Backbone as a printed PyTorch tensor [residue, N CA C, xyz], in Angstrom:
tensor([[[  7.2470, -63.1500,  43.1440],
         [  7.0950, -63.1130,  41.2760],
         [  5.8370, -62.5900,  41.3080]],

        [[  4.6910, -63.3150,  41.6530],
         [  3.1610, -62.3630,  41.1650],
         [  3.2990, -60.9170,  41.8230]],

        [[  3.8880, -60.9190,  42.6490],
         [  3.7840, -59.7250,  43.0090],
         [  4.1710, -58.4230,  41.7070]],

        [[  5.4330, -59.0410,  41.6280],
         [  6.3410, -58.1970,  40.7260],
         [  5.3590, -58.0910,  39.5310]],

        [[  4.0710, -59.4920,  39.0420],
         [  4.1440, -59.3530,  37.8250],
         [  2.6650, -58.3510,  37.7080]],

        [[  2.1700, -58.3080,  38.9270],
         [  0.6680, -57.5190,  39.2440],
         [  1.3320, -55.8780,  39.2800]],

        [[  2.2190, -55.8850,  40.1370],
         [  2.5080, -54.4090,  39.8230],
         [  2.9840, -53.9090,  38.6840]],

        [[  3.7080, -55.0250,  37.5180],
         [  4.4720, -54.2930,  36.2470],
         [  3.6810, -54.5990,  35.1510]],

        [[  2.4680, -55.0790,  35.5050],
         [  1.4640, -55.3330,  34.4870],
         [  0.8200, -54.4130,  33.7290]],

        [[  0.5720, -52.7790,  34.3870],
         [  0.2830, -51.6830,  33.5100],
         [  1.1570, -51.5110,  32.5140]],

        [[  2.1880, -50.9440,  32.8170],
         [  3.6410, -50.7270,  31.9610],
         [  3.8850, -51.6070,  31.1890]],

        [[  3.4640, -52.8230,  31.5060],
         [  3.9350, -54.0540,  30.2420],
         [  2.6710, -54.1600,  29.1220]],

        [[  1.6040, -53.9190,  29.5300],
         [  0.6560, -53.3010,  28.6400],
         [  0.6540, -52.5140,  28.0270]],

        [[  0.8760, -51.3360,  28.8250],
         [  1.0560, -49.8710,  27.8720],
         [  2.5330, -50.1700,  26.6140]],

        [[  3.1320, -50.8660,  27.1370],
         [  4.2760, -50.3750,  26.0520],
         [  3.9300, -51.3370,  24.9570]],

        [[  2.5540, -52.4220,  24.5750],
         [  2.7760, -52.2540,  23.3290],
         [  1.9660, -51.5690,  22.7600]],

        [[  1.5300, -49.9350,  23.2260],
         [  0.7670, -49.4690,  22.3160],
         [  1.6950, -48.2920,  21.8520]],

        [[  1.6430, -49.2640,  20.1080],
         [  3.0920, -48.9580,  19.1610],
         [  3.3610, -47.3980,  19.4340]],

        [[  4.6610, -46.8940,  19.5210],
         [  4.8110, -45.7910,  19.0570],
         [  5.2720, -45.4090,  20.6910]],

        [[  4.2250, -44.1250,  21.2310],
         [  4.0970, -43.3360,  22.2880],
         [  3.9130, -44.4820,  23.4660]],

        [[  3.2030, -45.6230,  23.5600],
         [  3.2930, -46.4460,  24.8420],
         [  4.2620, -47.1410,  25.2450]],

        [[  5.3290, -47.2620,  24.3790],
         [  6.9250, -47.3350,  25.2110],
         [  7.4660, -46.4110,  25.6570]],

        [[  7.5390, -45.4890,  25.3150],
         [  7.7480, -44.3230,  26.0930],
         [  6.7690, -43.8760,  27.4790]],

        [[  5.7130, -44.1020,  27.5410],
         [  4.9080, -43.7040,  28.6160],
         [  5.2860, -45.0430,  29.5370]],

        [[  5.5440, -46.2550,  28.9180],
         [  5.8720, -47.4870,  29.7950],
         [  6.9310, -47.0020,  30.8380]],

        [[  7.8900, -46.9290,  29.8670],
         [  9.2630, -46.1140,  30.3520],
         [  9.6630, -45.3750,  31.2370]],

        [[  8.4680, -44.4660,  31.3080],
         [  8.4980, -43.0870,  32.6290],
         [  7.6410, -43.5480,  33.5370]],

        [[  6.6610, -44.6200,  33.2120],
         [  6.1230, -45.9880,  34.2100],
         [  7.0290, -46.0630,  35.2590]],

        [[  8.0610, -46.8490,  34.4080],
         [  9.2600, -47.9500,  35.1210],
         [ 10.2610, -47.5300,  35.4330]],

        [[ 10.3540, -46.1500,  35.5610],
         [ 11.5810, -45.2660,  35.7140],
         [ 12.0260, -45.4880,  36.7080]],

        [[ 10.8620, -44.9680,  38.2670],
         [ 10.9260, -44.8910,  39.5640],
         [ 11.2660, -46.6380,  40.2950]],

        [[ 10.8760, -47.0560,  39.9730],
         [ 10.6210, -48.4380,  40.5500],
         [ 11.0330, -49.5390,  39.8140]],

        [[ 12.0230, -49.6030,  39.4920],
         [ 12.5500, -50.8200,  38.1450],
         [ 11.5700, -52.0920,  38.4310]],

        [[ 10.6980, -52.9420,  37.3830],
         [ 10.1880, -54.0240,  37.6530],
         [ 10.7840, -54.9280,  36.3480]],

        [[ 11.0310, -56.2110,  36.8310],
         [ 11.8560, -56.9390,  35.5860],
         [ 10.3820, -57.2530,  34.5780]],

        [[  9.5450, -57.3400,  35.0920],
         [  8.1140, -58.0860,  34.2270],
         [  7.9430, -56.6580,  33.1850]],

        [[  8.2230, -55.1730,  33.3980],
         [  7.5110, -54.1540,  32.8940],
         [  8.7870, -54.3830,  32.0050]],

        [[  9.9210, -54.2970,  32.1910],
         [ 11.1090, -53.9820,  31.7570],
         [ 11.1340, -55.1900,  30.1740]],

        [[ 10.7500, -56.3060,  30.8760],
         [ 10.8150, -57.4280,  29.9770],
         [ 10.1770, -57.2730,  28.9720]],

        [[  8.7400, -56.2260,  29.3200],
         [  7.9390, -56.4960,  27.8250],
         [  7.9420, -54.6440,  27.1880]],

        [[  8.8840, -54.1980,  27.9950],
         [  8.9590, -52.6940,  27.6930],
         [  9.9280, -52.8810,  26.2170]],

        [[ 10.8710, -53.6790,  26.5010],
         [ 12.3520, -54.2420,  25.4030],
         [ 11.3740, -54.5890,  24.2330]],

        [[  9.9440, -55.4070,  24.6080],
         [  9.6330, -55.8490,  23.3620],
         [  8.7120, -55.1670,  22.6380]],

        [[  7.9560, -54.1750,  23.5800],
         [  7.3600, -53.4050,  22.7100],
         [  8.0250, -52.5700,  21.6920]],

        [[  8.8940, -52.0870,  22.3990],
         [ 10.0700, -51.0520,  21.9290],
         [ 10.4490, -51.9900,  20.2190]],

        [[ 10.7510, -53.2740,  20.5820],
         [ 11.6510, -53.6910,  19.4690],
         [ 10.7750, -53.9070,  18.1980]],

        [[  9.1130, -54.5430,  18.8330],
         [  8.2710, -54.2760,  17.7630],
         [  8.1480, -52.7230,  16.9190]],

        [[  7.9940, -51.9450,  17.8750],
         [  7.7190, -50.7780,  17.3220],
         [  8.9420, -50.4280,  16.4660]],

        [[  9.8440, -50.7780,  16.3980],
         [ 11.0560, -50.3200,  15.6920],
         [ 11.3960, -50.8370,  14.6160]],

        [[ 10.5850, -52.0200,  14.8370],
         [ 10.5220, -53.1230,  13.7220],
         [  9.5050, -52.8940,  12.5690]],

        [[  8.6860, -52.1180,  13.0150],
         [  7.1730, -51.6430,  12.3740],
         [  7.7950, -50.8990,  11.4210]],

        [[  8.4970, -49.6200,  11.8190],
         [  9.1660, -48.5450,  11.4300],
         [ 10.2000, -48.7870,  10.5160]],

        [[ 11.3350, -49.5520,  11.0960],
         [ 12.3680, -49.6940,  10.1610],
         [ 11.9130, -50.7190,   8.8600]],

        [[ 10.8400, -51.7930,   8.8640],
         [  9.8180, -52.5900,   7.9020],
         [  8.9270, -51.3580,   6.9360]],

        [[  8.7510, -50.5410,   8.0910],
         [  7.5940, -49.5840,   7.0460],
         [  8.7570, -48.8950,   6.1500]],

        [[  9.7710, -48.3550,   6.4500],
         [ 10.5270, -47.3000,   5.6290],
         [ 10.8220, -47.9950,   4.4030]],

        [[ 11.3360, -49.4560,   4.6050],
         [ 11.8830, -50.1600,   3.1060],
         [ 10.5990, -50.3180,   2.7170]],

        [[  9.3040, -50.6270,   2.8010],
         [  8.5840, -51.2910,   1.9420],
         [  7.5680, -49.8680,   1.4280]],

        [[  7.6530, -48.8420,   2.0610],
         [  7.3880, -47.5120,   1.7030],
         [  7.8540, -47.5690,   0.3610]],

        [[  8.6180, -47.6930,  -0.0320],
         [  9.3850, -47.5850,  -1.2550],
         [  8.5460, -47.9630,  -2.5900]],

        [[  7.9820, -49.5460,  -2.0590],
         [  7.1220, -50.1470,  -3.0400],
         [  5.8060, -49.6390,  -2.5160]],

        [[  5.0620, -49.5920,  -4.1460],
         [  3.5250, -49.0820,  -3.7830],
         [  2.9370, -50.5420,  -4.5620]],

        [[  2.9930, -51.5770,  -3.2500],
         [  2.1290, -53.1250,  -3.6840],
         [  1.4810, -53.5460,  -2.3300]],

        [[  0.7930, -53.5420,  -2.7750],
         [ -0.1860, -54.5460,  -1.3710],
         [  0.4100, -55.5400,  -1.1620]],

        [[  0.8510, -56.3980,  -2.2250],
         [  1.4810, -57.5970,  -1.7070],
         [  2.4210, -58.0290,  -1.0910]],

        [[  3.0620, -56.8760,  -1.0720],
         [  4.4600, -56.6990,  -0.1760],
         [  4.2520, -55.8900,   1.0990]],

        [[  3.4590, -54.8630,   1.3590],
         [  2.7880, -53.8660,   2.2650],
         [  1.9710, -54.9850,   3.0880]],

        [[  0.8100, -55.8770,   2.6430],
         [  0.2570, -56.7100,   3.7960],
         [  0.9630, -57.6550,   4.3670]],

        [[  1.7440, -58.5300,   3.8170],
         [  2.8170, -59.6650,   4.8020],
         [  3.2180, -58.9670,   5.9960]],

        [[  3.9010, -57.3260,   5.5430],
         [  4.6070, -56.6620,   6.7760],
         [  3.6420, -56.5280,   8.0960]],

        [[  2.1230, -56.2830,   7.7360],
         [  1.0940, -55.5290,   8.5820],
         [  0.9260, -57.1590,   9.2530]],

        [[  0.6120, -58.0400,   8.2200],
         [  0.3720, -58.8870,   9.0850],
         [  1.2210, -59.4830,   9.8110]],

        [[  2.7400, -59.3080,   9.7470],
         [  3.7130, -59.8560,  10.4780],
         [  3.6330, -59.0410,  12.2840]],

        [[  3.9600, -57.8210,  11.6540],
         [  3.5420, -57.1240,  12.9880],
         [  2.4050, -56.8750,  13.9100]],

        [[  1.4190, -57.0090,  13.0560],
         [ -0.2060, -57.7640,  13.9950],
         [  0.2680, -58.5310,  15.2830]],

        [[  0.8060, -60.0240,  14.2930],
         [  1.2550, -61.1920,  15.0300],
         [  2.1930, -61.0470,  15.7560]],

        [[  3.2590, -60.1820,  16.0640],
         [  4.0320, -59.9610,  16.8720],
         [  3.2160, -59.0990,  18.1820]],

        [[  2.9880, -58.1220,  17.7340],
         [  2.1490, -57.5180,  18.5860],
         [  0.8980, -57.9470,  19.2480]],

        [[  0.3510, -58.5290,  18.8950],
         [ -0.7930, -59.6700,  19.4800],
         [ -0.0960, -60.4560,  20.8850]],

        [[  1.0040, -60.8790,  20.0000],
         [  1.5050, -62.3840,  20.7020],
         [  2.1880, -61.2860,  22.0580]],

        [[  2.7290, -60.3160,  21.8170],
         [  3.0370, -59.4470,  23.0750],
         [  2.4860, -58.9190,  23.8510]],

        [[  1.1850, -58.7100,  23.2200],
         [  0.2580, -57.7280,  24.5980],
         [ -0.5240, -59.2750,  24.8250]],

        [[ -0.4740, -60.5580,  24.6930],
         [ -1.0970, -61.3340,  24.8000],
         [ -0.7460, -61.8810,  26.1700]],

        [[  0.6320, -61.9190,  25.8600],
         [  1.6330, -62.1390,  26.8260],
         [  1.6600, -61.7060,  28.2470]],

        [[  1.7980, -60.1650,  28.1090],
         [  1.6910, -58.8590,  29.0790],
         [  0.5020, -59.5100,  30.0540]],

        [[ -1.2720, -59.4880,  28.9390],
         [ -2.2540, -59.7230,  29.6520],
         [ -2.1860, -60.4030,  30.7480]],

        [[ -1.7590, -61.9390,  30.3670],
         [ -1.6180, -63.6330,  31.2480],
         [ -0.5030, -63.2950,  32.3080]],

        [[  0.4530, -62.2900,  32.0400],
         [  1.6120, -62.4450,  32.8570],
         [  2.7200, -63.0680,  32.8130]],

        [[  2.6090, -63.2560,  31.4040],
         [  3.7850, -64.4220,  31.1970],
         [  5.0460, -63.5840,  30.8680]],

        [[  5.7200, -64.0150,  30.3830],
         [  7.5930, -63.1620,  30.1540],
         [  8.1030, -64.3250,  28.8470]],

        [[  7.0360, -64.1550,  28.0370],
         [  7.5880, -65.2790,  26.3030],
         [  8.4130, -63.8590,  25.7970]],

        [[  9.0300, -63.9480,  24.8430],
         [  9.5180, -63.5160,  24.0110],
         [  8.3640, -63.8230,  22.6260]],

        [[  8.3510, -62.7310,  22.0080],
         [  7.3880, -62.4070,  20.6240],
         [  8.4170, -63.7200,  19.7690]],

        [[  7.5050, -64.3580,  18.5800],
         [  8.1610, -65.3510,  17.7720],
         [  9.6010, -64.4610,  16.9930]],

        [[ 10.5010, -64.9130,  16.5120],
         [ 11.5410, -65.0140,  15.7900],
         [ 12.4970, -64.1400,  16.2420]],

        [[ 11.9100, -62.5350,  16.2740],
         [ 12.8520, -61.4370,  17.1890],
         [ 12.3750, -61.1650,  18.7840]],

        [[ 11.7620, -62.0130,  19.4060],
         [ 11.8040, -61.5750,  20.6100],
         [ 13.4690, -61.9030,  21.8240]],

        [[ 13.9560, -62.7780,  21.2510],
         [ 15.0000, -63.3880,  22.1660],
         [ 16.1730, -61.8740,  21.4900]],

        [[ 16.3300, -61.8740,  20.6930],
         [ 17.0050, -61.0000,  19.8110],
         [ 16.9030, -59.1620,  20.3700]],

        [[ 15.5550, -58.8250,  20.9000],
         [ 15.1960, -57.9420,  21.6250],
         [ 15.7640, -57.5480,  22.5280]],

        [[ 15.6230, -58.5730,  23.3810],
         [ 16.1270, -58.8220,  24.6100],
         [ 17.9250, -58.1940,  24.6350]],

        [[ 18.3120, -59.1600,  23.8230],
         [ 19.6220, -58.7040,  23.6500],
         [ 20.0420, -57.2780,  23.2950]],

        [[ 19.6390, -57.1580,  22.3420],
         [ 19.9740, -55.8410,  21.4710],
         [ 19.3300, -54.6990,  22.6230]],

        [[ 18.3470, -54.8210,  23.5470],
         [ 17.8210, -53.9110,  24.0590],
         [ 17.8190, -53.7770,  25.5700]],

        [[ 19.3500, -55.1110,  25.8190],
         [ 19.2000, -54.9470,  27.3540],
         [ 19.4270, -53.5700,  28.0700]],

        [[ 19.6940, -52.7990,  27.5570],
         [ 20.4380, -51.5730,  28.2730],
         [ 18.5730, -50.5430,  29.2390]],

        [[ 17.7730, -50.8120,  28.2530],
         [ 16.4560, -50.5710,  28.6310],
         [ 16.0160, -50.9670,  29.5030]],

        [[ 15.3680, -50.2770,  30.6340],
         [ 14.8100, -51.2050,  31.5050],
         [ 13.4840, -50.4740,  32.3280]]])
């Protein structure tokens, strides 16, 4: 188990670089599938998709009162996810992490 975590740690951490990091991590994990990296790739992709979808909706409002909570929410998810990857844990991010694992189960 520790060997799986150590070999997948770089891809797992890379997956939290919003946007492009997910695709880099997917290519890093494409040959030798690593369960630890796959878990964090799904979490990172979920956070990225959440950020994009909330951003598209919230960009219609020109209010800091609406956009600031979105930024804080995404920052909390991202911080939780990358901290979990660095520590070598497979804890889903709060609120949405379990859904990311279920919805993105085909991503490995």
